[in-house]
Structures are given as C-alpha cells and as structure tokens.
Amino acid sequence: MKPIQVSAAIIRKGDFILVAQRNHHDDLGLKWEFPGGKIEANETDEECMVRELHEEFGIQSKVTGFLGESTHNYGSKIVCLKAFFVEHVSGEFQKRVHQNIKWVHVNELKDMDWAPADIKLVDLLLEYLQSSN
C-alpha cells in the first residue's frame, strides 16, 4: 500500500500554535490536527502547504522550515505527514472546512484529542521548542 503524502503546517504566534478540528462528518471527525492536506501530482510539499492554507483558511503564507514527518497506518490507508514551519503573511483566518480552529498554548498541546498521525508531530514540535529555548 503506497502512503498518502500530506503536508501539515506549524503556524506559531509566540507560545501559541494554530490547530484545526476535523469536521464531524469527515474521517477522524472532531480529532485535532495541524492544518494541511494531500500533496497533488506535480506539486512540491511547500506548494501544497501554501495552497492548502489558502483554500482552507483564506490566508497567504510562506514555508520557513521543516520540522519532521510522521507515518501512520490506519489499516485502510497509510498516511505520511510532513510538518513545516509556516509564516502567516496576510489575510484573516476563516473557518472554511474545519469544525473549529484555535490558537493553543504549547503547554496544552499534549492534552488535545489528536488525529493519530499528528501525535508524533506534537512530540517533535515540543522537543524542537524545548531545544530552542
């Protein structure tokens, strides 16, 4: 089974990270995730990230770095999630496809009900933040 390639955004505002709650009608409904989406054919990971954030939130953004990746086998599919640090360039955040979006303090990230593929990214992010202080 070939993994589905997905990009995820780590958007930071001080000690807060933007997280999105999956729509209750979707697979993994109401689970929290880092925003992002599937990488399309002939699209780089970074291009996917910018496109998905514009489609899902109506914002302009720029990828500034790579955090890491997480691969999770859901049984019916395998997801390879690549997380990028992303800078919000312009535009107001609009909730277009998610149940909810919010800024969460880094100390509260571990307490959220994450989609399984995102859990490793939470750990990687917290390790990164701890090592950069």
mmCIF file of C-alpha atoms in Angstrom:
data_model
loop_
_atom_site.group_PDB
_atom_site.id
_atom_site.type_symbol
_atom_site.label_atom_id
_atom_site.label_comp_id
_atom_site.label_asym_id
_atom_site.label_seq_id
_atom_site.Cartn_x
_atom_site.Cartn_y
_atom_site.Cartn_z
ATOM 1 C CA MET A 1 0.000 0.000 0.000
ATOM 2 C CA LYS A 2 1.516 3.317 -1.110
ATOM 3 C CA PRO A 3 1.420 6.033 1.590
ATOM 4 C CA ILE A 4 -0.708 9.124 1.017
ATOM 5 C CA GLN A 5 1.627 12.152 1.126
ATOM 6 C CA VAL A 6 0.282 15.001 3.256
ATOM 7 C CA SER A 7 1.745 18.366 4.326
ATOM 8 C CA ALA A 8 0.976 19.891 7.729
ATOM 9 C CA ALA A 9 1.544 23.464 8.907
ATOM 10 C CA ILE A 10 3.056 24.567 12.185
ATOM 11 C CA ILE A 11 1.917 28.195 12.450
ATOM 12 C CA ARG A 12 3.228 29.915 15.548
ATOM 13 C CA LYS A 13 2.230 33.123 17.294
ATOM 14 C CA GLY A 14 4.543 33.431 20.288
ATOM 15 C CA ASP A 15 3.812 30.461 22.547
ATOM 16 C CA PHE A 16 0.617 29.592 20.663
ATOM 17 C CA ILE A 17 0.152 27.145 17.763
ATOM 18 C CA LEU A 18 -2.747 27.118 15.299
ATOM 19 C CA VAL A 19 -4.673 23.833 15.388
ATOM 20 C CA ALA A 20 -7.755 22.703 13.482
ATOM 21 C CA GLN A 21 -10.533 20.313 14.444
ATOM 22 C CA ARG A 22 -11.676 17.935 11.717
ATOM 23 C CA ASN A 23 -15.291 18.300 10.628
ATOM 24 C CA HIS A 24 -17.586 15.856 12.414
ATOM 25 C CA HIS A 25 -18.644 14.361 9.024
ATOM 26 C CA ASP A 26 -15.034 13.558 7.990
ATOM 27 C CA ASP A 27 -12.878 10.528 8.775
ATOM 28 C CA LEU A 28 -11.476 11.024 12.275
ATOM 29 C CA GLY A 29 -14.257 13.559 12.892
ATOM 30 C CA LEU A 30 -13.631 16.044 15.713
ATOM 31 C CA LYS A 31 -9.985 14.995 16.121
ATOM 32 C CA TRP A 32 -7.468 17.838 16.201
ATOM 33 C CA GLU A 33 -4.745 18.221 13.588
ATOM 34 C CA PHE A 34 -2.177 20.610 12.246
ATOM 35 C CA PRO A 35 -3.756 22.249 9.173
ATOM 36 C CA GLY A 36 -2.756 20.966 5.761
ATOM 37 C CA GLY A 37 -3.712 18.471 3.111
ATOM 38 C CA LYS A 38 -2.789 15.978 0.424
ATOM 39 C CA ILE A 39 0.083 16.744 -1.917
ATOM 40 C CA GLU A 40 -1.154 16.767 -5.521
ATOM 41 C CA ALA A 41 0.715 15.414 -8.550
ATOM 42 C CA ASN A 42 3.472 17.747 -9.805
ATOM 43 C CA GLU A 43 3.306 19.798 -6.588
ATOM 44 C CA THR A 44 6.096 20.216 -4.040
ATOM 45 C CA ASP A 45 5.434 19.799 -0.331
ATOM 46 C CA GLU A 46 5.850 23.548 0.109
ATOM 47 C CA GLU A 47 3.484 24.421 -2.762
ATOM 48 C CA CYS A 48 0.902 22.093 -1.240
ATOM 49 C CA MET A 49 1.217 23.819 2.112
ATOM 50 C CA VAL A 50 0.667 27.309 0.686
ATOM 51 C CA ARG A 51 -2.256 26.110 -1.480
ATOM 52 C CA GLU A 52 -3.992 24.210 1.321
ATOM 53 C CA LEU A 53 -3.746 27.112 3.771
ATOM 54 C CA HIS A 54 -5.229 29.450 1.176
ATOM 55 C CA GLU A 55 -8.062 27.016 0.386
ATOM 56 C CA GLU A 56 -8.851 26.108 3.997
ATOM 57 C CA PHE A 57 -8.319 29.460 5.729
ATOM 58 C CA GLY A 58 -8.108 32.158 3.048
ATOM 59 C CA ILE A 59 -4.616 33.228 4.093
ATOM 60 C CA GLN A 60 -1.350 33.843 2.279
ATOM 61 C CA SER A 61 1.597 32.042 3.828
ATOM 62 C CA LYS A 62 5.213 31.087 3.345
ATOM 63 C CA VAL A 63 7.068 27.932 4.377
ATOM 64 C CA THR A 64 10.082 28.786 6.541
ATOM 65 C CA GLY A 65 11.409 25.375 7.562
ATOM 66 C CA PHE A 66 10.868 21.656 8.032
ATOM 67 C CA LEU A 67 10.011 20.091 11.411
ATOM 68 C CA GLY A 68 9.808 16.386 10.591
ATOM 69 C CA GLU A 69 7.461 13.653 9.479
ATOM 70 C CA SER A 70 5.143 11.008 10.852
ATOM 71 C CA THR A 71 3.868 7.890 9.104
ATOM 72 C CA HIS A 72 0.754 6.194 10.450
ATOM 73 C CA ASN A 73 -1.018 3.042 9.271
ATOM 74 C CA TYR A 74 -4.775 3.470 9.675
ATOM 75 C CA GLY A 75 -5.455 -0.040 8.360
ATOM 76 C CA SER A 76 -7.267 1.048 5.201
ATOM 77 C CA LYS A 77 -4.593 3.631 4.338
ATOM 78 C CA ILE A 78 -1.111 4.765 5.292
ATOM 79 C CA VAL A 79 -0.511 8.486 5.755
ATOM 80 C CA CYS A 80 2.929 10.120 5.591
ATOM 81 C CA LEU A 81 2.552 13.532 7.210
ATOM 82 C CA LYS A 82 5.343 16.093 6.684
ATOM 83 C CA ALA A 83 5.281 19.098 9.017
ATOM 84 C CA PHE A 84 6.587 22.507 8.006
ATOM 85 C CA PHE A 85 7.021 25.732 9.907
ATOM 86 C CA VAL A 86 4.845 28.290 8.157
ATOM 87 C CA GLU A 87 4.652 32.066 8.453
ATOM 88 C CA HIS A 88 1.266 33.766 8.133
ATOM 89 C CA VAL A 89 1.893 36.532 5.564
ATOM 90 C CA SER A 90 -1.553 38.105 5.110
ATOM 91 C CA GLY A 91 -5.300 37.561 5.262
ATOM 92 C CA GLU A 92 -7.777 36.918 8.058
ATOM 93 C CA PHE A 93 -8.186 33.300 9.147
ATOM 94 C CA GLN A 94 -11.551 31.935 8.002
ATOM 95 C CA LYS A 95 -13.010 28.599 9.098
ATOM 96 C CA ARG A 96 -13.912 27.086 5.708
ATOM 97 C CA VAL A 97 -13.655 23.301 6.119
ATOM 98 C CA HIS A 98 -12.924 22.573 9.778
ATOM 99 C CA GLN A 99 -15.307 22.236 12.707
ATOM 100 C CA ASN A 100 -13.144 24.623 14.702
ATOM 101 C CA ILE A 101 -9.771 26.386 14.601
ATOM 102 C CA LYS A 102 -7.960 27.872 17.568
ATOM 103 C CA TRP A 103 -4.648 29.035 18.922
ATOM 104 C CA VAL A 104 -3.441 26.660 21.639
ATOM 105 C CA HIS A 105 -0.662 27.325 24.139
ATOM 106 C CA VAL A 106 2.236 24.911 23.635
ATOM 107 C CA ASN A 107 1.754 23.589 27.198
ATOM 108 C CA GLU A 108 -1.771 22.418 26.274
ATOM 109 C CA LEU A 109 -0.901 20.565 23.048
ATOM 110 C CA LYS A 110 -0.461 17.151 24.731
ATOM 111 C CA ASP A 111 -3.955 17.394 26.282
ATOM 112 C CA MET A 112 -5.800 17.537 22.955
ATOM 113 C CA ASP A 113 -7.529 14.654 21.158
ATOM 114 C CA TRP A 114 -5.218 14.441 18.115
ATOM 115 C CA ALA A 115 -5.585 12.509 14.880
ATOM 116 C CA PRO A 116 -3.130 9.582 15.252
ATOM 117 C CA ALA A 117 -0.688 10.737 12.537
ATOM 118 C CA ASP A 118 -0.340 14.135 14.247
ATOM 119 C CA ILE A 119 0.657 12.770 17.678
ATOM 120 C CA LYS A 120 4.306 12.199 16.678
ATOM 121 C CA LEU A 121 4.406 15.735 15.218
ATOM 122 C CA VAL A 122 3.243 17.155 18.560
ATOM 123 C CA ASP A 123 6.145 15.332 20.237
ATOM 124 C CA LEU A 124 8.620 16.565 17.593
ATOM 125 C CA LEU A 125 7.354 20.134 17.969
ATOM 126 C CA LEU A 126 7.651 20.083 21.758
ATOM 127 C CA GLU A 127 11.189 18.643 21.510
ATOM 128 C CA TYR A 128 12.114 21.343 18.993
ATOM 129 C CA LEU A 129 10.687 24.134 21.178
ATOM 130 C CA GLN A 130 12.441 22.799 24.275
ATOM 131 C CA SER A 131 15.803 22.559 22.493
ATOM 132 C CA SER A 132 15.496 26.063 21.008
ATOM 133 C CA ASN A 133 14.959 27.742 24.403
#
